[in-house]
Amino acid sequence: MEILIGCNRLKDFKNNSQKFIEEVTKIIQREIKLLLKDGVKYYKIGEYAYYAVELFQNEELLAYSNDNTIRSEKSPFDHVFYDSDIEASFAKRFENDENVKVYVKLPRWFRIDTPISSYNSYWALVIDKNGEEKL
C-alpha cells in the first residue's frame, strides 16, 4: 500500500492493476539486485588466503579459502563461503546449473517478512526461466 500511495500512480493501478503490479515488481527486483551488488565488499587480507566479506550492515565474515569456500564464477565474489557440506553442495550445484546466472549467500540477519512470520533465506539467485531472468 505504501508503494501504491507513495508513487502517486493510483490512476495507473486502477486502469490495469495486474500490469501495474508486474511493472512495480520488476522495478523492486532490479533495485534489490543493485542493493545486493553494491552492498557487498570482498577483498584479500595480506599475503594469505584469508578474505573478509562485508555484507550490507558491515557484518563481517572471515573464511579460509581452502577450508570453507569454493571457487565461484557466478557469484559477485571469486569464492563463496559456506557453513556446511549441504551449503557447499548447493553452491556447487548453482555453479554447474546453466540456468543460474548469478547467486549470493545471504547474511544470517537478512530476513523477509511474510504474513505468518519472518523468513530467513540462505541464498539469492537470478535464474533464466524460459528466457526471462527471475530473482
Short mmCIF file of the C-alpha atoms (twelve columns), coordinates in Angstrom:
data_MODEL
# 
_entry.id   MODEL 
# 
loop_
_atom_site.group_PDB 
_atom_site.id 
_atom_site.type_symbol 
_atom_site.label_atom_id 
_atom_site.label_alt_id 
_atom_site.label_comp_id 
_atom_site.label_asym_id 
_atom_site.label_seq_id 
_atom_site.Cartn_x 
_atom_site.Cartn_y 
_atom_site.Cartn_z 
_atom_site.pdbx_PDB_model_num 
ATOM 1   C CA . MET A 1   0.000  0.000   0.000   1 
ATOM 2   C CA . GLU A 2   2.855  2.382   0.804   1 
ATOM 3   C CA . ILE A 3   4.261  1.961   -2.703  1 
ATOM 4   C CA . LEU A 4   0.855  2.462   -4.284  1 
ATOM 5   C CA . ILE A 5   0.131  5.600   -2.278  1 
ATOM 6   C CA . GLY A 6   3.676  6.964   -2.323  1 
ATOM 7   C CA . CYS A 7   4.279  6.715   -6.067  1 
ATOM 8   C CA . ASN A 8   1.250  8.891   -6.927  1 
ATOM 9   C CA . ARG A 9   0.188  6.488   -9.705  1 
ATOM 10  C CA . LEU A 10  -3.134 5.285   -8.356  1 
ATOM 11  C CA . LYS A 11  -4.712 6.063   -11.741 1 
ATOM 12  C CA . ASP A 12  -2.382 3.564   -13.467 1 
ATOM 13  C CA . PHE A 13  -3.218 0.959   -10.840 1 
ATOM 14  C CA . LYS A 14  -6.945 1.452   -11.418 1 
ATOM 15  C CA . ASN A 15  -6.547 1.221   -15.216 1 
ATOM 16  C CA . ASN A 16  -4.649 -2.092  -15.192 1 
ATOM 17  C CA . SER A 17  -3.806 -3.375  -11.730 1 
ATOM 18  C CA . GLN A 18  -2.143 -6.595  -12.940 1 
ATOM 19  C CA . LYS A 19  0.241  -4.769  -15.299 1 
ATOM 20  C CA . PHE A 20  0.985  -2.170  -12.620 1 
ATOM 21  C CA . ILE A 21  1.892  -4.885  -10.087 1 
ATOM 22  C CA . GLU A 22  4.095  -6.678  -12.650 1 
ATOM 23  C CA . GLU A 23  5.991  -3.491  -13.503 1 
ATOM 24  C CA . VAL A 24  6.447  -2.465  -9.861  1 
ATOM 25  C CA . THR A 25  7.698  -5.983  -9.093  1 
ATOM 26  C CA . LYS A 26  10.310 -5.696  -11.875 1 
ATOM 27  C CA . ILE A 27  11.489 -2.350  -10.512 1 
ATOM 28  C CA . ILE A 28  11.734 -3.672  -6.945  1 
ATOM 29  C CA . GLN A 29  13.628 -6.779  -8.093  1 
ATOM 30  C CA . ARG A 30  16.052 -4.659  -10.121 1 
ATOM 31  C CA . GLU A 31  16.695 -2.403  -7.132  1 
ATOM 32  C CA . ILE A 32  17.234 -5.412  -4.838  1 
ATOM 33  C CA . LYS A 33  19.840 -6.755  -7.288  1 
ATOM 34  C CA . LEU A 34  21.626 -3.394  -7.235  1 
ATOM 35  C CA . LEU A 35  21.459 -3.254  -3.443  1 
ATOM 36  C CA . LEU A 36  22.928 -6.747  -3.163  1 
ATOM 37  C CA . LYS A 37  25.689 -5.920  -5.626  1 
ATOM 38  C CA . ASP A 38  26.566 -2.523  -4.140  1 
ATOM 39  C CA . GLY A 39  26.281 -3.626  -0.514  1 
ATOM 40  C CA . VAL A 40  28.962 -6.316  -0.679  1 
ATOM 41  C CA . LYS A 41  32.739 -5.970  -0.382  1 
ATOM 42  C CA . TYR A 42  35.215 -8.793  -0.826  1 
ATOM 43  C CA . TYR A 43  38.977 -8.469  -0.574  1 
ATOM 44  C CA . LYS A 44  42.166 -10.342 0.222   1 
ATOM 45  C CA . ILE A 45  43.900 -9.664  3.538   1 
ATOM 46  C CA . GLY A 46  47.690 -9.507  3.310   1 
ATOM 47  C CA . GLU A 47  49.588 -12.303 1.578   1 
ATOM 48  C CA . TYR A 48  47.415 -15.113 2.922   1 
ATOM 49  C CA . ALA A 49  44.276 -16.803 1.652   1 
ATOM 50  C CA . TYR A 50  42.030 -15.100 4.196   1 
ATOM 51  C CA . TYR A 51  39.196 -12.963 2.903   1 
ATOM 52  C CA . ALA A 52  36.819 -10.595 4.647   1 
ATOM 53  C CA . VAL A 53  33.303 -10.233 3.373   1 
ATOM 54  C CA . GLU A 54  31.298 -7.199  4.463   1 
ATOM 55  C CA . LEU A 55  27.612 -7.602  3.806   1 
ATOM 56  C CA . PHE A 56  25.120 -4.759  3.895   1 
ATOM 57  C CA . GLN A 57  25.337 -3.591  7.506   1 
ATOM 58  C CA . ASN A 58  29.095 -4.103  7.916   1 
ATOM 59  C CA . GLU A 59  28.600 -7.633  9.212   1 
ATOM 60  C CA . GLU A 60  31.972 -9.256  8.644   1 
ATOM 61  C CA . LEU A 61  32.640 -12.894 7.867   1 
ATOM 62  C CA . LEU A 62  36.104 -14.420 7.743   1 
ATOM 63  C CA . ALA A 63  36.851 -17.514 5.741   1 
ATOM 64  C CA . TYR A 64  39.936 -19.511 4.948   1 
ATOM 65  C CA . SER A 65  39.669 -20.230 1.242   1 
ATOM 66  C CA . ASN A 66  40.916 -23.817 1.458   1 
ATOM 67  C CA . ASP A 67  38.558 -24.903 4.247   1 
ATOM 68  C CA . ASN A 68  35.095 -23.421 3.859   1 
ATOM 69  C CA . THR A 69  34.890 -21.711 0.477   1 
ATOM 70  C CA . ILE A 70  34.543 -22.851 -3.102  1 
ATOM 71  C CA . ARG A 71  35.751 -21.084 -6.224  1 
ATOM 72  C CA . SER A 72  32.937 -19.251 -7.987  1 
ATOM 73  C CA . GLU A 73  32.348 -17.869 -11.457 1 
ATOM 74  C CA . LYS A 74  28.691 -16.951 -10.843 1 
ATOM 75  C CA . SER A 75  28.740 -15.056 -7.567  1 
ATOM 76  C CA . PRO A 76  29.840 -11.430 -7.029  1 
ATOM 77  C CA . PHE A 77  32.954 -12.916 -5.367  1 
ATOM 78  C CA . ASP A 78  35.650 -15.242 -6.633  1 
ATOM 79  C CA . HIS A 79  34.923 -17.575 -3.695  1 
ATOM 80  C CA . VAL A 80  31.691 -18.447 -1.853  1 
ATOM 81  C CA . PHE A 81  31.772 -19.015 1.903   1 
ATOM 82  C CA . TYR A 82  29.718 -21.936 3.242   1 
ATOM 83  C CA . ASP A 83  28.780 -23.127 6.740   1 
ATOM 84  C CA . SER A 84  28.073 -26.804 5.995   1 
ATOM 85  C CA . ASP A 85  28.519 -29.561 3.435   1 
ATOM 86  C CA . ILE A 86  24.900 -29.034 2.374   1 
ATOM 87  C CA . GLU A 87  25.591 -25.365 1.608   1 
ATOM 88  C CA . ALA A 88  28.739 -26.373 -0.306  1 
ATOM 89  C CA . SER A 89  26.617 -28.800 -2.314  1 
ATOM 90  C CA . PHE A 90  24.112 -26.044 -3.136  1 
ATOM 91  C CA . ALA A 91  26.868 -23.654 -4.239  1 
ATOM 92  C CA . LYS A 92  28.412 -26.329 -6.483  1 
ATOM 93  C CA . ARG A 93  25.003 -27.053 -7.966  1 
ATOM 94  C CA . PHE A 94  24.455 -23.327 -8.664  1 
ATOM 95  C CA . GLU A 95  27.876 -23.169 -10.362 1 
ATOM 96  C CA . ASN A 96  27.031 -26.115 -12.623 1 
ATOM 97  C CA . ASP A 97  23.439 -25.145 -13.467 1 
ATOM 98  C CA . GLU A 98  23.330 -23.225 -16.758 1 
ATOM 99  C CA . ASN A 99  20.013 -21.626 -15.717 1 
ATOM 100 C CA . VAL A 100 21.619 -19.967 -12.668 1 
ATOM 101 C CA . LYS A 101 23.061 -16.650 -13.858 1 
ATOM 102 C CA . VAL A 102 24.260 -15.252 -10.513 1 
ATOM 103 C CA . TYR A 103 23.887 -16.213 -6.858  1 
ATOM 104 C CA . VAL A 104 24.910 -14.949 -3.434  1 
ATOM 105 C CA . LYS A 105 24.809 -16.404 0.060   1 
ATOM 106 C CA . LEU A 106 22.834 -14.016 2.261   1 
ATOM 107 C CA . PRO A 107 23.901 -12.978 5.775   1 
ATOM 108 C CA . ARG A 108 22.120 -14.549 8.745   1 
ATOM 109 C CA . TRP A 109 20.372 -11.309 9.703   1 
ATOM 110 C CA . PHE A 110 18.756 -10.942 6.236   1 
ATOM 111 C CA . ARG A 111 15.060 -11.721 6.686   1 
ATOM 112 C CA . ILE A 112 11.980 -11.490 4.508   1 
ATOM 113 C CA . ASP A 113 8.743  -10.567 6.247   1 
ATOM 114 C CA . THR A 114 5.781  -12.791 5.382   1 
ATOM 115 C CA . PRO A 115 2.206  -12.634 6.679   1 
ATOM 116 C CA . ILE A 116 2.927  -15.536 9.043   1 
ATOM 117 C CA . SER A 117 6.433  -14.730 10.247  1 
ATOM 118 C CA . SER A 118 9.881  -13.645 9.201   1 
ATOM 119 C CA . TYR A 119 11.713 -15.952 6.762   1 
ATOM 120 C CA . ASN A 120 15.495 -16.347 6.793   1 
ATOM 121 C CA . SER A 121 16.641 -17.087 3.243   1 
ATOM 122 C CA . TYR A 122 20.136 -18.508 2.816   1 
ATOM 123 C CA . TRP A 123 20.577 -17.767 -0.883  1 
ATOM 124 C CA . ALA A 124 19.514 -15.256 -3.539  1 
ATOM 125 C CA . LEU A 125 19.674 -16.396 -7.171  1 
ATOM 126 C CA . VAL A 126 18.970 -14.948 -10.572 1 
ATOM 127 C CA . ILE A 127 17.838 -17.746 -12.862 1 
ATOM 128 C CA . ASP A 128 16.904 -17.905 -16.512 1 
ATOM 129 C CA . LYS A 129 13.376 -19.251 -16.753 1 
ATOM 130 C CA . ASN A 130 12.152 -19.565 -20.333 1 
ATOM 131 C CA . GLY A 131 14.382 -16.703 -21.481 1 
ATOM 132 C CA . GLU A 132 13.398 -14.373 -18.640 1 
ATOM 133 C CA . GLU A 133 15.614 -13.599 -15.650 1 
ATOM 134 C CA . LYS A 134 13.930 -14.199 -12.291 1 
ATOM 135 C CA . LEU A 135 15.197 -13.368 -8.789  1 
# 
